[in-house]
């Protein structure tokens, strides 16, 4: 599956819902528009705690929730504009689920690092969610061959 877009959403610090932390390949650089368009599929993935496959503006979309200790900490959505065989779609679903599991582990480590840093150095902080999202996007590029990221 050649992936055309990636959107990574993370729970906002105030707990008010998922917010776009990183995106690549979308037609619009308007974060609010991207959030509004992808939010329903994020909510469905979060509610079901399963990978969701749907059709969207960008083509076929696959969304996996990021669950952390029974809390949802975000979601990853990828899309492909071209037609995909059912076998390739299932393979992409399984790979994205594995990437989401790894992303969740990275978020857990970041929380632990932030706690340790705050304890050791007053005012210290660990990696930001954005840094984690960028790391995961780098992994997605290698797994799915994200066109938009490879053009950079």
mmCIF file of C-alpha atoms in Angstrom:
data_model
loop_
_atom_site.group_PDB
_atom_site.id
_atom_site.type_symbol
_atom_site.label_atom_id
_atom_site.label_comp_id
_atom_site.label_asym_id
_atom_site.label_seq_id
_atom_site.Cartn_x
_atom_site.Cartn_y
_atom_site.Cartn_z
ATOM 1 C CA UNK A 1 0.000 0.000 0.000
ATOM 2 C CA UNK A 2 1.475 3.335 -1.053
ATOM 3 C CA UNK A 3 0.325 5.830 1.531
ATOM 4 C CA UNK A 4 -0.551 9.374 0.423
ATOM 5 C CA UNK A 5 -1.419 11.084 3.722
ATOM 6 C CA UNK A 6 -0.724 10.680 7.415
ATOM 7 C CA UNK A 7 -2.510 12.358 10.323
ATOM 8 C CA UNK A 8 -1.481 11.749 13.918
ATOM 9 C CA UNK A 9 -3.802 12.972 16.652
ATOM 10 C CA UNK A 10 -3.007 13.046 20.352
ATOM 11 C CA UNK A 11 -5.174 13.768 23.355
ATOM 12 C CA UNK A 12 -4.958 17.439 24.244
ATOM 13 C CA UNK A 13 -3.252 18.256 27.524
ATOM 14 C CA UNK A 14 -6.492 19.598 28.967
ATOM 15 C CA UNK A 15 -8.247 16.326 28.070
ATOM 16 C CA UNK A 16 -10.791 18.022 25.806
ATOM 17 C CA UNK A 17 -10.316 15.565 22.935
ATOM 18 C CA UNK A 18 -7.978 14.597 20.146
ATOM 19 C CA UNK A 19 -5.920 17.292 18.449
ATOM 20 C CA UNK A 20 -3.856 17.014 15.305
ATOM 21 C CA UNK A 21 -0.211 16.670 16.322
ATOM 22 C CA UNK A 22 1.276 16.023 12.882
ATOM 23 C CA UNK A 23 0.078 15.691 9.308
ATOM 24 C CA UNK A 24 1.647 15.157 5.927
ATOM 25 C CA UNK A 25 0.348 14.908 2.387
ATOM 26 C CA UNK A 26 -3.029 16.609 2.890
ATOM 27 C CA UNK A 27 -4.211 19.183 0.338
ATOM 28 C CA UNK A 28 -4.846 21.728 3.056
ATOM 29 C CA UNK A 29 -2.359 23.077 5.580
ATOM 30 C CA UNK A 30 -5.328 24.278 7.639
ATOM 31 C CA UNK A 31 -5.119 22.213 10.832
ATOM 32 C CA UNK A 32 -8.716 22.943 11.849
ATOM 33 C CA UNK A 33 -10.073 21.707 8.529
ATOM 34 C CA UNK A 34 -8.008 18.515 8.703
ATOM 35 C CA UNK A 35 -9.102 17.891 12.306
ATOM 36 C CA UNK A 36 -12.774 18.435 11.427
ATOM 37 C CA UNK A 37 -12.564 16.108 8.445
ATOM 38 C CA UNK A 38 -10.693 13.256 10.160
ATOM 39 C CA UNK A 39 -12.203 13.606 13.679
ATOM 40 C CA UNK A 40 -15.212 11.312 13.033
ATOM 41 C CA UNK A 41 -12.982 8.389 12.050
ATOM 42 C CA UNK A 42 -10.682 9.080 15.038
ATOM 43 C CA UNK A 43 -13.734 9.007 17.306
ATOM 44 C CA UNK A 44 -14.940 5.741 15.771
ATOM 45 C CA UNK A 45 -11.515 4.104 16.229
ATOM 46 C CA UNK A 46 -11.306 5.376 19.810
ATOM 47 C CA UNK A 47 -14.839 4.218 20.622
ATOM 48 C CA UNK A 48 -14.367 0.749 19.084
ATOM 49 C CA UNK A 49 -10.700 0.417 20.172
ATOM 50 C CA UNK A 50 -10.162 -1.224 16.785
ATOM 51 C CA UNK A 51 -8.561 -0.312 13.473
ATOM 52 C CA UNK A 52 -11.182 1.369 11.270
ATOM 53 C CA UNK A 53 -11.184 1.309 7.468
ATOM 54 C CA UNK A 54 -13.267 3.969 5.721
ATOM 55 C CA UNK A 55 -13.539 6.087 2.587
ATOM 56 C CA UNK A 56 -12.643 9.752 2.814
ATOM 57 C CA UNK A 57 -11.637 12.759 0.726
ATOM 58 C CA UNK A 58 -8.115 11.415 0.387
ATOM 59 C CA UNK A 59 -9.197 7.874 -0.644
ATOM 60 C CA UNK A 60 -9.243 4.771 1.506
ATOM 61 C CA UNK A 61 -8.397 5.645 5.118
ATOM 62 C CA UNK A 62 -7.104 3.325 7.807
ATOM 63 C CA UNK A 63 -7.186 4.595 11.400
ATOM 64 C CA UNK A 64 -5.728 2.921 14.470
ATOM 65 C CA UNK A 65 -6.285 4.129 18.037
ATOM 66 C CA UNK A 66 -3.372 4.744 20.392
ATOM 67 C CA UNK A 67 -4.450 3.318 23.748
ATOM 68 C CA UNK A 68 -2.357 3.892 26.870
ATOM 69 C CA UNK A 69 -3.212 2.009 30.057
ATOM 70 C CA UNK A 70 -6.925 1.872 29.238
ATOM 71 C CA UNK A 71 -6.803 5.522 28.173
ATOM 72 C CA UNK A 72 -6.907 6.628 24.584
ATOM 73 C CA UNK A 73 -3.946 8.852 23.914
ATOM 74 C CA UNK A 74 -4.451 9.369 20.191
ATOM 75 C CA UNK A 75 -4.998 7.913 16.740
ATOM 76 C CA UNK A 76 -3.057 7.461 13.511
ATOM 77 C CA UNK A 77 -4.772 7.777 10.136
ATOM 78 C CA UNK A 78 -3.177 6.922 6.812
ATOM 79 C CA UNK A 79 -4.819 7.069 3.396
ATOM 80 C CA UNK A 80 -4.216 5.880 -0.134
ATOM 81 C CA UNK A 81 -5.866 7.434 -3.180
ATOM 82 C CA UNK A 82 -5.267 4.432 -5.431
ATOM 83 C CA UNK A 83 -7.334 1.250 -5.470
ATOM 84 C CA UNK A 84 -6.086 -1.443 -3.120
ATOM 85 C CA UNK A 85 -6.735 -5.178 -3.174
ATOM 86 C CA UNK A 86 -8.468 -6.652 -0.105
ATOM 87 C CA UNK A 87 -5.280 -8.568 0.764
ATOM 88 C CA UNK A 88 -3.116 -5.427 0.673
ATOM 89 C CA UNK A 89 -5.726 -3.523 2.671
ATOM 90 C CA UNK A 90 -5.732 -6.223 5.357
ATOM 91 C CA UNK A 91 -1.929 -6.230 5.411
ATOM 92 C CA UNK A 92 -1.885 -2.420 5.798
ATOM 93 C CA UNK A 93 -4.476 -2.686 8.603
ATOM 94 C CA UNK A 94 -2.312 -5.180 10.496
ATOM 95 C CA UNK A 95 0.864 -3.126 9.985
ATOM 96 C CA UNK A 96 -0.818 0.102 11.126
ATOM 97 C CA UNK A 97 -2.111 -1.702 14.233
ATOM 98 C CA UNK A 98 1.474 -2.752 15.002
ATOM 99 C CA UNK A 99 2.779 0.793 14.391
ATOM 100 C CA UNK A 100 0.039 2.139 16.700
ATOM 101 C CA UNK A 101 1.153 -0.305 19.396
ATOM 102 C CA UNK A 102 4.746 0.911 19.025
ATOM 103 C CA UNK A 103 3.601 4.546 19.075
ATOM 104 C CA UNK A 104 1.681 3.877 22.272
ATOM 105 C CA UNK A 105 4.797 2.360 23.839
ATOM 106 C CA UNK A 106 6.792 5.460 22.774
ATOM 107 C CA UNK A 107 4.180 7.717 24.379
ATOM 108 C CA UNK A 108 4.309 5.664 27.599
ATOM 109 C CA UNK A 109 8.119 5.982 27.636
ATOM 110 C CA UNK A 110 7.842 9.736 27.042
ATOM 111 C CA UNK A 111 5.494 10.085 30.011
ATOM 112 C CA UNK A 112 7.912 8.103 32.191
ATOM 113 C CA UNK A 113 10.875 10.147 30.925
ATOM 114 C CA UNK A 114 9.005 13.373 31.618
ATOM 115 C CA UNK A 115 8.218 12.207 35.148
ATOM 116 C CA UNK A 116 11.866 11.265 35.773
ATOM 117 C CA UNK A 117 13.148 14.506 34.227
ATOM 118 C CA UNK A 118 10.729 16.548 36.317
ATOM 119 C CA UNK A 119 11.905 14.727 39.410
ATOM 120 C CA UNK A 120 15.627 15.060 38.621
ATOM 121 C CA UNK A 121 15.664 18.566 37.172
ATOM 122 C CA UNK A 122 13.165 21.145 38.332
ATOM 123 C CA UNK A 123 11.212 22.257 35.281
ATOM 124 C CA UNK A 124 12.703 19.537 33.034
ATOM 125 C CA UNK A 125 10.587 17.748 30.485
ATOM 126 C CA UNK A 126 10.892 14.723 28.242
ATOM 127 C CA UNK A 127 10.199 14.435 24.536
ATOM 128 C CA UNK A 128 7.136 16.316 23.359
ATOM 129 C CA UNK A 129 4.181 14.620 21.728
ATOM 130 C CA UNK A 130 5.173 16.357 18.498
ATOM 131 C CA UNK A 131 8.639 14.781 18.644
ATOM 132 C CA UNK A 132 7.036 11.376 19.209
ATOM 133 C CA UNK A 133 4.608 11.955 16.340
ATOM 134 C CA UNK A 134 7.473 12.899 14.023
ATOM 135 C CA UNK A 135 9.390 9.769 15.029
ATOM 136 C CA UNK A 136 6.344 7.626 14.307
ATOM 137 C CA UNK A 137 5.834 9.372 10.959
ATOM 138 C CA UNK A 138 9.433 8.517 10.098
ATOM 139 C CA UNK A 139 8.611 4.866 10.885
ATOM 140 C CA UNK A 140 5.475 5.047 8.720
ATOM 141 C CA UNK A 141 7.527 6.329 5.799
ATOM 142 C CA UNK A 142 9.669 3.207 5.920
ATOM 143 C CA UNK A 143 6.774 0.814 6.487
ATOM 144 C CA UNK A 144 4.267 2.209 3.979
ATOM 145 C CA UNK A 145 6.431 4.273 1.625
ATOM 146 C CA UNK A 146 4.608 7.528 2.380
ATOM 147 C CA UNK A 147 4.840 9.539 -0.863
ATOM 148 C CA UNK A 148 4.495 12.954 0.742
ATOM 149 C CA UNK A 149 7.288 12.311 3.225
ATOM 150 C CA UNK A 150 9.628 10.876 0.620
ATOM 151 C CA UNK A 151 9.349 14.060 -1.447
ATOM 152 C CA UNK A 152 10.835 16.123 1.388
#
